Short mmCIF file of C-alpha atoms in Angstrom, two decimals:
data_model
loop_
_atom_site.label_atom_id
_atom_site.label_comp_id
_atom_site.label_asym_id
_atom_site.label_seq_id
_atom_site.Cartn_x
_atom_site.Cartn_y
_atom_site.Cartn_z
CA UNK A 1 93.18 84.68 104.63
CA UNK A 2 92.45 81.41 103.09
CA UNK A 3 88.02 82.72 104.01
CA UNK A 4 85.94 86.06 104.04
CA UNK A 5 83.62 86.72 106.84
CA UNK A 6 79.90 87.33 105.32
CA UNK A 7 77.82 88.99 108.24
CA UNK A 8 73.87 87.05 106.94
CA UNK A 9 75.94 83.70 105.60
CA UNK A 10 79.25 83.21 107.79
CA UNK A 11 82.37 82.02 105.89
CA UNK A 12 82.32 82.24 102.20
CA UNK A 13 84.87 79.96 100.81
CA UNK A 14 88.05 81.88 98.84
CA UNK A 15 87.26 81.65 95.23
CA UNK A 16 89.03 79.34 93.09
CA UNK A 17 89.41 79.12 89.43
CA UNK A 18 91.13 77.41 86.54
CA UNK A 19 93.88 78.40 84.01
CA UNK A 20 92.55 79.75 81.10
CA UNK A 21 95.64 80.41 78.98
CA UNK A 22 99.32 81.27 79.69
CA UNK A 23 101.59 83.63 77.75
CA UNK A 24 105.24 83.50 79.44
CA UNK A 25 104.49 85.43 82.64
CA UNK A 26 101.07 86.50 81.70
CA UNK A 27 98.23 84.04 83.15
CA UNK A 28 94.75 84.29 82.57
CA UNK A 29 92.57 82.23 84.84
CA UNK A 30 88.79 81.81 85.06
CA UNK A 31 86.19 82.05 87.96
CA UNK A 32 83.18 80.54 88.14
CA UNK A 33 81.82 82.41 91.39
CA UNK A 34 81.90 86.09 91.44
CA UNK A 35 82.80 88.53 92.75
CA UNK A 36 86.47 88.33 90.86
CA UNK A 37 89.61 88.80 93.02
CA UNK A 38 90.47 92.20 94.06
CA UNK A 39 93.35 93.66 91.53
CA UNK A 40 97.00 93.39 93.23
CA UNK A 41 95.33 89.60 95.28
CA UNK A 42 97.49 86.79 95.85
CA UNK A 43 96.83 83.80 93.70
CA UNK A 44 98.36 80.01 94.18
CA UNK A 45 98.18 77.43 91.33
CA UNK A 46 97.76 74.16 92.96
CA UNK A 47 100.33 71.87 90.70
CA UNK A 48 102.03 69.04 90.79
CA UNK A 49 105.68 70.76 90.91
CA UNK A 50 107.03 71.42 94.28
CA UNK A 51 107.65 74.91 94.34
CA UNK A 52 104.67 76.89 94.40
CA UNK A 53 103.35 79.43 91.69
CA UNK A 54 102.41 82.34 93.04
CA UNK A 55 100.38 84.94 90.35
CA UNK A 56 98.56 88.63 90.76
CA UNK A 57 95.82 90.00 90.10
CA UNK A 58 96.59 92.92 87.60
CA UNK A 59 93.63 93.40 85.64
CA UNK A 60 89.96 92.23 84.99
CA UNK A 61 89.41 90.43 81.16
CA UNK A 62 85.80 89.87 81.71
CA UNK A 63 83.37 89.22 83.93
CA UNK A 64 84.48 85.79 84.62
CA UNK A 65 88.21 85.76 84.24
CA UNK A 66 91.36 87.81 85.17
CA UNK A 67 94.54 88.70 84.02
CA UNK A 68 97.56 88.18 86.35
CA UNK A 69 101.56 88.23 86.47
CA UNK A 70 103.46 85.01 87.73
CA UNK A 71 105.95 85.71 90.08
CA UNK A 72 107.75 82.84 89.38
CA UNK A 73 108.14 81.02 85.92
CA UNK A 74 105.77 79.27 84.28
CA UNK A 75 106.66 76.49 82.24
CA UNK A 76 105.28 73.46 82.96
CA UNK A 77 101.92 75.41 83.46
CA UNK A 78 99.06 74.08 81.32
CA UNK A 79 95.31 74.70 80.55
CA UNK A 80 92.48 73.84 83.21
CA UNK A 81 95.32 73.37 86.78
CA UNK A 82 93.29 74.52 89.48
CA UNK A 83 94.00 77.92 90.81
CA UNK A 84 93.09 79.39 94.53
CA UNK A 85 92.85 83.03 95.31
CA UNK A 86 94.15 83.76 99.05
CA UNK A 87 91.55 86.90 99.46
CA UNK A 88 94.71 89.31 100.01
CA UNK A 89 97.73 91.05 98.27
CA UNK A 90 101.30 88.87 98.57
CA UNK A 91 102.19 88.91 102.23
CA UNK A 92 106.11 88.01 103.02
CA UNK A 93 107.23 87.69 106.33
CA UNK A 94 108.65 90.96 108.51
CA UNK A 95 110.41 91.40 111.69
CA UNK A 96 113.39 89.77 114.08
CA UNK A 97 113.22 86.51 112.33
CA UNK A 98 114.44 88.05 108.54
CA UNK A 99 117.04 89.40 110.06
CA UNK A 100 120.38 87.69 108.68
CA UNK A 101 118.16 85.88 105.96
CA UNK A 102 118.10 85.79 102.32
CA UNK A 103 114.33 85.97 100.56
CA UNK A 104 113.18 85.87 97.35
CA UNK A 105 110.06 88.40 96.07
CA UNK A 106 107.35 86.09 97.94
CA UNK A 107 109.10 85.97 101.59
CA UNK A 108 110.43 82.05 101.04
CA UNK A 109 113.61 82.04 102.35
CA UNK A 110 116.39 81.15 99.88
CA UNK A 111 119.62 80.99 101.73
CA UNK A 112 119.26 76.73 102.73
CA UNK A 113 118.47 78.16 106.38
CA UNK A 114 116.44 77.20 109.04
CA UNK A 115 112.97 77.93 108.84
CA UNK A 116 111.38 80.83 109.99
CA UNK A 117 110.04 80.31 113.71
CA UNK A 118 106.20 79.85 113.71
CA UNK A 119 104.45 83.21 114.18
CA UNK A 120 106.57 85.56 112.20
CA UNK A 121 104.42 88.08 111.53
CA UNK A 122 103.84 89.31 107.70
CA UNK A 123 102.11 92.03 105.71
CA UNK A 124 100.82 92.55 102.52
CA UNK A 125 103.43 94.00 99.88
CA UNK A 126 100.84 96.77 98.32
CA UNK A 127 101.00 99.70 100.97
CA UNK A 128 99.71 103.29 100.74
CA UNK A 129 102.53 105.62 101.36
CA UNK A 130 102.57 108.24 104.73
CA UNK A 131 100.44 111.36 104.32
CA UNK A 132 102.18 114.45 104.02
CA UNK A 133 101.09 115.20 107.64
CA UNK A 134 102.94 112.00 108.77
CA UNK A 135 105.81 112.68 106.85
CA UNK A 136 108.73 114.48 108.54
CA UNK A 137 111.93 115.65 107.01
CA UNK A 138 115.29 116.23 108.13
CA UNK A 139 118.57 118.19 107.05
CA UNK A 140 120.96 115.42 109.40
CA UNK A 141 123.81 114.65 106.66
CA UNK A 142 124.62 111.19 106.41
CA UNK A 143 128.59 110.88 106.77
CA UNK A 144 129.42 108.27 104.25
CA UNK A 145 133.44 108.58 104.79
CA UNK A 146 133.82 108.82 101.00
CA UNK A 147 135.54 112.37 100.05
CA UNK A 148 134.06 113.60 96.69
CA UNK A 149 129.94 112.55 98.01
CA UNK A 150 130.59 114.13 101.10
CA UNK A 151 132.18 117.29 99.99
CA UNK A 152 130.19 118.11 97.05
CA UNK A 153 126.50 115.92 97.15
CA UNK A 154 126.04 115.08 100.92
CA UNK A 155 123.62 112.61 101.23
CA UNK A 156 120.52 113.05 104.08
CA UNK A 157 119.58 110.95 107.09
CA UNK A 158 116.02 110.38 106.11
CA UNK A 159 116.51 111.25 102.62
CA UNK A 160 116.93 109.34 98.88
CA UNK A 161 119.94 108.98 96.75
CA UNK A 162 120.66 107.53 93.69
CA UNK A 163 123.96 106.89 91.02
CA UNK A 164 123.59 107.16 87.65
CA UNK A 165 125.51 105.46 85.75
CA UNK A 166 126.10 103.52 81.97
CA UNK A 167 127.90 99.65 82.55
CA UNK A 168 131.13 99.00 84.09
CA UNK A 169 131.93 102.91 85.91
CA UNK A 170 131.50 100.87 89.16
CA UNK A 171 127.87 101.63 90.86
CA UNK A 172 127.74 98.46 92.51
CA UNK A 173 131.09 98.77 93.91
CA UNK A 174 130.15 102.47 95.30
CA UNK A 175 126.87 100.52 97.11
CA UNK A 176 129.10 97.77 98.29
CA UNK A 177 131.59 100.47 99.63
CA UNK A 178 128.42 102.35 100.79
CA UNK A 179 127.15 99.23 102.76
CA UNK A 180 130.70 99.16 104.32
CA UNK A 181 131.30 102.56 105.51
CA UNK A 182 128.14 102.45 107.02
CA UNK A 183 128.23 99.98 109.43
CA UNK A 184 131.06 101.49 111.05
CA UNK A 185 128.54 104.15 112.17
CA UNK A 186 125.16 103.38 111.33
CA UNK A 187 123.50 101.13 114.40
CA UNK A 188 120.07 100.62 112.63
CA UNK A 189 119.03 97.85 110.07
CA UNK A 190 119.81 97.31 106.79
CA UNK A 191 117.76 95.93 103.96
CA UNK A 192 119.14 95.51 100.48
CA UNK A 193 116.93 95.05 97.50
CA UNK A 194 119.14 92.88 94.25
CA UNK A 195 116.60 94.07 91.83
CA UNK A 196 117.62 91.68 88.50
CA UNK A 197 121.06 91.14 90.09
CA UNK A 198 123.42 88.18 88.35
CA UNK A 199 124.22 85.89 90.79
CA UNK A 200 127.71 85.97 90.98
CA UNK A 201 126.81 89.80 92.47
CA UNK A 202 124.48 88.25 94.55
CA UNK A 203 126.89 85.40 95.91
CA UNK A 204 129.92 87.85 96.16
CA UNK A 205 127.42 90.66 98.80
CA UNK A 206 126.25 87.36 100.51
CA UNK A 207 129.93 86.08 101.36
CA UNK A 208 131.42 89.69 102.11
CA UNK A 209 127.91 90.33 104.26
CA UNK A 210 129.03 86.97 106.48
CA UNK A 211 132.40 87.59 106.62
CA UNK A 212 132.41 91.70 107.90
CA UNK A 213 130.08 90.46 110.33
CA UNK A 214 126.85 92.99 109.14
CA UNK A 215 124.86 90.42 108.18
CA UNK A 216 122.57 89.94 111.36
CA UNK A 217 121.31 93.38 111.47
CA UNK A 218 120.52 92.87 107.64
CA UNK A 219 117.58 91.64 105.33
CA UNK A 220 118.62 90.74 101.83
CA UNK A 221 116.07 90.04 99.20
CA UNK A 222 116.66 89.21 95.70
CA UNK A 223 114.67 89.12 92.20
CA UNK A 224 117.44 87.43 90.31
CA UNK A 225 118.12 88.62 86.64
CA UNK A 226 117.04 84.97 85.34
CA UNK A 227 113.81 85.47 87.21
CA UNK A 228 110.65 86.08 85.64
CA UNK A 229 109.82 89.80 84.80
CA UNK A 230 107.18 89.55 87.81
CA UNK A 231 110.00 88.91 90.24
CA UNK A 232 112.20 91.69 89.24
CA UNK A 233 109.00 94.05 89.21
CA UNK A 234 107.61 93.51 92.86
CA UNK A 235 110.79 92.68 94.73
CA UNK A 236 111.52 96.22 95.34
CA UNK A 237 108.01 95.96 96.96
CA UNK A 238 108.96 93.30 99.12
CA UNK A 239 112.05 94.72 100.42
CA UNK A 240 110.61 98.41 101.14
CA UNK A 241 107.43 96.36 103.12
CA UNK A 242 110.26 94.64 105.22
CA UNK A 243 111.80 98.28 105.94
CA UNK A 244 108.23 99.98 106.27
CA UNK A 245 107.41 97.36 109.24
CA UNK A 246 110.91 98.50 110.84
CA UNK A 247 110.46 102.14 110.68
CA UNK A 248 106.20 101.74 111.34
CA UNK A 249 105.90 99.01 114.12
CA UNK A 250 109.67 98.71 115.21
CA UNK A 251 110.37 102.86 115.51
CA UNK A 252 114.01 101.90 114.00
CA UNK A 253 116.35 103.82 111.67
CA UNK A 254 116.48 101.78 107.92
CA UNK A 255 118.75 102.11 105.47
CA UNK A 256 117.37 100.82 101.90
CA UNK A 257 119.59 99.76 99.79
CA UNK A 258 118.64 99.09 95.87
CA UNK A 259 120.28 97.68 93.11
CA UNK A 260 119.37 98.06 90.39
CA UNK A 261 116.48 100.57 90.14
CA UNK A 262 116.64 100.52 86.37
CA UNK A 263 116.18 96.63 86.22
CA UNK A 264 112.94 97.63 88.37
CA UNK A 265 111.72 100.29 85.05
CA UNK A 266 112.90 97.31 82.89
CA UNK A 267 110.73 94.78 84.50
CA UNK A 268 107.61 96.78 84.47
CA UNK A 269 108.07 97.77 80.40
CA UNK A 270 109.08 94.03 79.28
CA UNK A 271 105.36 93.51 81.67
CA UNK A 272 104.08 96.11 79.55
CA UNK A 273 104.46 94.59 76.23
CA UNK A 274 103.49 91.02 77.20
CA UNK A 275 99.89 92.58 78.34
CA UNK A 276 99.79 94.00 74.81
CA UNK A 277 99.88 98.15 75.50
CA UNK A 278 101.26 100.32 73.20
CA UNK A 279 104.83 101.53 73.94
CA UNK A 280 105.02 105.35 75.33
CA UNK A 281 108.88 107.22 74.53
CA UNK A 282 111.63 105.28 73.79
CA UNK A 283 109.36 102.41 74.10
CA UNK A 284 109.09 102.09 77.68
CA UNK A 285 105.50 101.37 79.14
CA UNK A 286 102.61 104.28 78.87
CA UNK A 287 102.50 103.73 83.02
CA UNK A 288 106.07 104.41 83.53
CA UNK A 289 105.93 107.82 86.12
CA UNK A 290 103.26 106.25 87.89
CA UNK A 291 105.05 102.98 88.77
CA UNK A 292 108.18 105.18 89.85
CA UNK A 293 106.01 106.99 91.84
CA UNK A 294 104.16 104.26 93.75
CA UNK A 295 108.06 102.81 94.85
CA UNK A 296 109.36 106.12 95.67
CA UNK A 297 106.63 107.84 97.37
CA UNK A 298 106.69 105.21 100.07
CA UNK A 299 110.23 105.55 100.89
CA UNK A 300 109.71 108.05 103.39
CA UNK A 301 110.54 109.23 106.99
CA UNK A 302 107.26 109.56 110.00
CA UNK A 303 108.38 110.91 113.52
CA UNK A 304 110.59 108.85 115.51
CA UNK A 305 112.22 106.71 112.56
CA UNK A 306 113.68 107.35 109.16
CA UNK A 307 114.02 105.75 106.06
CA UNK A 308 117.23 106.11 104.23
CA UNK A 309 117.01 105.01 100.50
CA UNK A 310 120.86 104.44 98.21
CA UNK A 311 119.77 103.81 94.63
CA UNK A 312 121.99 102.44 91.87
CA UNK A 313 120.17 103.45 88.91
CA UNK A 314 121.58 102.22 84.81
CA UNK A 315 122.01 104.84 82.39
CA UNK A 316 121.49 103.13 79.12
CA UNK A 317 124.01 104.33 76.67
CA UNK A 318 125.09 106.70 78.79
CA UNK A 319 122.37 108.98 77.84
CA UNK A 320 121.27 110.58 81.22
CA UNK A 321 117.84 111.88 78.75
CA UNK A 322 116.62 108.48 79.05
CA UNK A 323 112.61 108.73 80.28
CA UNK A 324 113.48 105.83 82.99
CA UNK A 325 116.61 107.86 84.21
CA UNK A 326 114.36 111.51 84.38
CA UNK A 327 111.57 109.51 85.94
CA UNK A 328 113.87 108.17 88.35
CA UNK A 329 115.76 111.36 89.26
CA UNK A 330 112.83 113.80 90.00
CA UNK A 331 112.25 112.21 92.85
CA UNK A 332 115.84 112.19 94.84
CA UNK A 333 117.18 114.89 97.38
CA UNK A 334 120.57 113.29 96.01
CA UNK A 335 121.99 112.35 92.40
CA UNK A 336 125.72 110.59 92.40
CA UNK A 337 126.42 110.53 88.60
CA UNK A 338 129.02 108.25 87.98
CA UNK A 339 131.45 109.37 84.50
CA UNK A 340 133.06 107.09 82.13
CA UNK A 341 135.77 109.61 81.08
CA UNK A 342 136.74 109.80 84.76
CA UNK A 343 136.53 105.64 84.67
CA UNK A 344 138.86 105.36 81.88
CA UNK A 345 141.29 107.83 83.62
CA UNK A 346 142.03 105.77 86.86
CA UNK A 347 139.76 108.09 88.87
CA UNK A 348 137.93 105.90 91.19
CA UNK A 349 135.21 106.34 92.49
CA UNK A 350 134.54 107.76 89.09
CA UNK A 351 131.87 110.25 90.59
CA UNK A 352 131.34 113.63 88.12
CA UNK A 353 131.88 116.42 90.56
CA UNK A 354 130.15 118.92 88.47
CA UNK A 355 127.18 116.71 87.49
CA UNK A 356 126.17 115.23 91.03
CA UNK A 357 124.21 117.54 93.45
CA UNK A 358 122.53 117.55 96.41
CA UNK A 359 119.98 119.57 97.94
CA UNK A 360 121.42 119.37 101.31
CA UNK A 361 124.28 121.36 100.01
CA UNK A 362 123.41 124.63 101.14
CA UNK A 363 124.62 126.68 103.60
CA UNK A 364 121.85 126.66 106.36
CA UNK A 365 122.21 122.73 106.58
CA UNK A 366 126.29 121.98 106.00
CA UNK A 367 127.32 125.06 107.34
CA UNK A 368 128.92 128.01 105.45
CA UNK A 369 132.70 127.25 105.99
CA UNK A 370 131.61 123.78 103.80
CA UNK A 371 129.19 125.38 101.28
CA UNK A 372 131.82 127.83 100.21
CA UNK A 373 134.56 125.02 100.00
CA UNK A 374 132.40 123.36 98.08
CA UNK A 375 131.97 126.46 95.64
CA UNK A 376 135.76 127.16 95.36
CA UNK A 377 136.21 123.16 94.65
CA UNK A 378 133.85 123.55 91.71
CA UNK A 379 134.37 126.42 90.47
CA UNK A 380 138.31 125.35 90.09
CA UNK A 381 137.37 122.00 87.93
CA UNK A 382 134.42 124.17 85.90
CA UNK A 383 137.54 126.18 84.74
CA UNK A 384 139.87 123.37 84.14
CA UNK A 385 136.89 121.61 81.94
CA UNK A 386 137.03 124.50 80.37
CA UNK A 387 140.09 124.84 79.60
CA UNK A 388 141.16 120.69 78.56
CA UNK A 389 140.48 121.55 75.02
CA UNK A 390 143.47 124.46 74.71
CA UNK A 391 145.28 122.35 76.83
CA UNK A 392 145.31 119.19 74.31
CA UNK A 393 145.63 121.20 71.13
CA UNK A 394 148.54 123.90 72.55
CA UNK A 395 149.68 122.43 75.72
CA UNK A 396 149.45 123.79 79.34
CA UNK A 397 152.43 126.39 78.32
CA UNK A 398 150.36 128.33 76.19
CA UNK A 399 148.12 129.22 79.13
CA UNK A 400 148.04 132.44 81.05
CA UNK A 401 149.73 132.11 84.63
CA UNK A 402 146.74 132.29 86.51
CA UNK A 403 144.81 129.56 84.38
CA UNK A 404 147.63 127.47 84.99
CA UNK A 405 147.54 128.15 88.59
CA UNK A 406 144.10 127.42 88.44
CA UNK A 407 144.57 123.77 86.25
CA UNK A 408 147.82 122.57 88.56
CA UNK A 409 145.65 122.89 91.91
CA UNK A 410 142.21 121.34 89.54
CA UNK A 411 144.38 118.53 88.82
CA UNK A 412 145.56 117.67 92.37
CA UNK A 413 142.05 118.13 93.72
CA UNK A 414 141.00 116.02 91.21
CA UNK A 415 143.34 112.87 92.45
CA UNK A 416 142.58 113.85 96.03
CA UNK A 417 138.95 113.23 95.75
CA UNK A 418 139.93 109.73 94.26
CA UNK A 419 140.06 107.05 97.20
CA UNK A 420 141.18 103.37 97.59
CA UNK A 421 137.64 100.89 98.86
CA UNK A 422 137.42 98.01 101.15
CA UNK A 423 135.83 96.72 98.44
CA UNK A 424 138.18 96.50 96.37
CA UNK A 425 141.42 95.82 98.57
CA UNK A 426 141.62 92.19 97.14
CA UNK A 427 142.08 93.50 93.38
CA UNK A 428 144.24 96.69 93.82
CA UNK A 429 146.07 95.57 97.36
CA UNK A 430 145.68 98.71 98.53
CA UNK A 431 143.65 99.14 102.27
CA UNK A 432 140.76 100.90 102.00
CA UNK A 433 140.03 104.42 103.64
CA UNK A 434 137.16 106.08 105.15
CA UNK A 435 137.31 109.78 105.32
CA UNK A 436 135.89 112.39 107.63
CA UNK A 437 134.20 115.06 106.61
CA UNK A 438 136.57 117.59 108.42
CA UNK A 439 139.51 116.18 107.25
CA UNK A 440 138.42 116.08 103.31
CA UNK A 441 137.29 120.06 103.72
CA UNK A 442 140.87 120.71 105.53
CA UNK A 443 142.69 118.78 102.73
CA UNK A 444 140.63 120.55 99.94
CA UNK A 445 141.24 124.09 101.34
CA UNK A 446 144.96 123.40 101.70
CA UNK A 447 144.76 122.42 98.29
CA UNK A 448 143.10 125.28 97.05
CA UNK A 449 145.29 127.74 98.91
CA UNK A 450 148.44 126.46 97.27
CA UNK A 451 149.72 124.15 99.71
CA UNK A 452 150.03 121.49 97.79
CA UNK A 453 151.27 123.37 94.64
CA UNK A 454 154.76 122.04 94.89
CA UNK A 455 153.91 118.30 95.44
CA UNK A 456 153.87 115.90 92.98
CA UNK A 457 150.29 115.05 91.18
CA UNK A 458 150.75 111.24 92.45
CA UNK A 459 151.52 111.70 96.00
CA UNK A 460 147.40 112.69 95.96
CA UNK A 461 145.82 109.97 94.09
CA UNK A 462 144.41 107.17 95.77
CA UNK A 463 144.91 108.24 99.38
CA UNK A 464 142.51 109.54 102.64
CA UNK A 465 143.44 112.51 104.21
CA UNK A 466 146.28 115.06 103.04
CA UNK A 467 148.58 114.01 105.91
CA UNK A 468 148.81 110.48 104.35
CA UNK A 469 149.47 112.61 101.07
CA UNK A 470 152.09 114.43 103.08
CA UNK A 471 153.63 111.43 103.97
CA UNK A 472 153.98 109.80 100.43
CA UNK A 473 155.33 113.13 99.41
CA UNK A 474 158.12 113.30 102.39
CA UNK A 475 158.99 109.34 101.85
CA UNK A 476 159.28 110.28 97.55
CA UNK A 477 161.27 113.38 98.38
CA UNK A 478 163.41 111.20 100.43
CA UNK A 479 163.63 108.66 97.91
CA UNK A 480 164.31 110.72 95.26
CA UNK A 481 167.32 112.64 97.05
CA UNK A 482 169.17 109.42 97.99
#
């Protein structure tokens, strides 16, 4: 890479070039050879520290200098270090040999293992996505074992999904659980993108990863929150070229994990303003769709192999109007929205039932026994939403004998969807459960058909199927008697 073939004068050395000025992670660096690097090319400053500074290409100042990002931070950097282009876009490493390793947004590994074996293969980060005649799609629903995303926003083998939701209502907890429940049933690989994680997150998936055992059939690649904006903006790049090499070259199943997509959006606008553009709505960067688009349009499924993409996505201030959070959404078959009132109730996972959809919930694909469930489900805690503001001001008394009908079977479907994680076993001491989807429809319909009606509200919250909620209601019973 380090040469370009010329076919009248052979070998034309790579250009190289000074620095010109640097601006935090903005670099400008002169050429005295033309032509200039190609936009989105590879360029290493040759200086004295010991780890290397990678920078792109992202625009053209004149006709003797260009503007790039630094991937990694700058200071230290000065006026007039040499700077060498490699003639091609960042290439990280792909295959086998990342499997069960930790990388950062340039492919070095950064979990103080052994090196990579000579000959790993890599590829450039900057890919075109499939055409739409490569492209295949698929209505296979992807059991997670959690009740509430199963029943009412099943999530697609092939497909994208994302949660939405402000700080603290648990989204990385629901991918963590995700990651879990998966590898019970999932036999393909695994690559997780920590898109401005903190590294106690980081350190904490890491440990869990190595002690569940998942970790070999996994690729973990990190653009740490203390990282330069650079980092956080072309790791999800780097992670989704590991998983295209998978699906394009390997013919294996991938499931993409991402958190946080939001950071991704964040990266790109802080970018933005340090190249001097003038702020588009809500002051995120004029380029904002089209950098959305060029990471999800490449997360698809070709014949023979799928790609299966789990987003956490931040809703600032809990305003789901947000331009990143609209940008983001267009583009899922899935949306998880994740509810601070439910939070601050005990209701874990704190998923909104009546927000979160999925367009795999429809009757040709889940069946019409499920899609009608589903209906019945909803339609039961539309009316009981409904109905919460009669209910504080008068009481449930005042309510006719069908709405309360209605509200005492909304409320116990409410703490039956709730459900104790792996995850989270260490905090609460509770074991974790993993649901099938046949036994969360039977418990719902006996729920909704008045089986329950007699139990008490806490024999259903925070358990797996209704039999276990059976049994806490016999052993209460029992206790209560004696």
């Amino acid at each position: 890479m380090a040469e370009r073939q010329c076919p009248d004068r052979g070998p034309i050395p790579a250009p190289t070039g000074t620095v010109v000025s640097a601006q935090g992670a903005v670099v400008d660096v002169g050429f005295v050879t033309v032509p200039l690097p190609a936009i989105n090319t590879a360029l290493i400053v040759e200086w004295d520290r010991p780890e290397p500074l990678v920078l792109e290409v992202h625009s053209h100042v004149d006709t003797t200098t260009v503007r790039a990002i630094a991937l990694h931070a700058t200071a230290g950097l000065k006026r007039g270090t040499p700077v060498r282009s490699t003639g091609g876009a960042v290439a990280v490493p792909v295959g086998e040999a990342v499997l069960g390793r930790l990388l950062d947004v340039v492919g070095t590994l950064r979990d103080n293992g052994a090196a990579l074996p000579p000959g790993t293969p890599r590829r450039g980060i900057h890919n075109q996505p499939p055409t739409l005649e490569e492209e295949t799609s698929t209505t296979a629903v992807f059991e997670t074992g959690i009740k509430v995303i199963d029943m009412l926003s099943p999530l697609a083998q092939g497909g994208k999904a994302a949660m939405f939701g402000g700080a603290g209502v648990g989204k990385t907890v629901l991918v963590m659980e995700l990651i879990h429940a998966m590898v019970e049933k999932y036999e393909g690989i695994s690559v997780f993108a920590g898109v401005g994680e903190r590294s106690r997150e980081g350190h904490e998936l890491l440990t869990d990863m190595q002690g569940s055992g998942v970790l070999a059939r996994t690729v973990l690649v990190y653009g740490q929150m203390n990282e330069p904006p650079g980092a956080r903006w072309r790791v999800p790049l780097t992670a989704l070229t590991i998983a295209e090499h998978f699906r394009d070259q390997k013919h294996q199943n991938v499931l993409l994990l991402m958190d946080n997509v939001f950071r991704f959006v964040q990266a790109g606008s802080e970018i933005s303003g340090l190249l001097g553009r003038l702020p588009s709505r809500v002051g995120y960067q004029p380029t904002l769709a089209t950098e959305v688009a060029s990471l999800q349009e490449r997360i698809a499924s070709v014949a023979g192999a799928a790609v299966t993409a789990i987003q956490a996505v931040y809703v600032p201030a809990d305003d789901f109007t947000d331009p990143a959070v609209t940008a983001i959404s267009s583009h899922m078959d899935s949306i998880i929205v994740l509810s601070r009132t439910l939070a601050a109730q005990g209701f874990y996972p704190a998923i909104d039932p009546l927000a979160s959809s999925s367009v795999l919930l429809d009757p040709l694909v889940v069946g019409e026994e499920h899609y009608r469930l589903a209906e019945r489900v909803r339609e039961a805690l539309a009316r009981f939403k409904d109905l919460q503001d009669i209910i504080s001001l008068l009481g449930i008394e005042e309510l006719g004998a069908s709405d309360r009908l209605v509200v005492n079977r909304a409320r116990r479907l409410q703490r039956f969807l709730s459900q104790p994680f792996v995850v989270t076993e260490a905090f609460t001491g509770t074991p974790g459960r993993s649901v099938r989807r046949a036994d969360t429809l039977a418990g719902c319909r006996a729920i909704l058909d008045g089986e329950a009606d007699g139990w008490a509200e806490s024999s259903l919250y925070m358990v797996g199927t209704l039999d276990e909620a059976r049994q806490k209601e016999a052993a209460a019973t029992v206790a209560h008697a004696a």
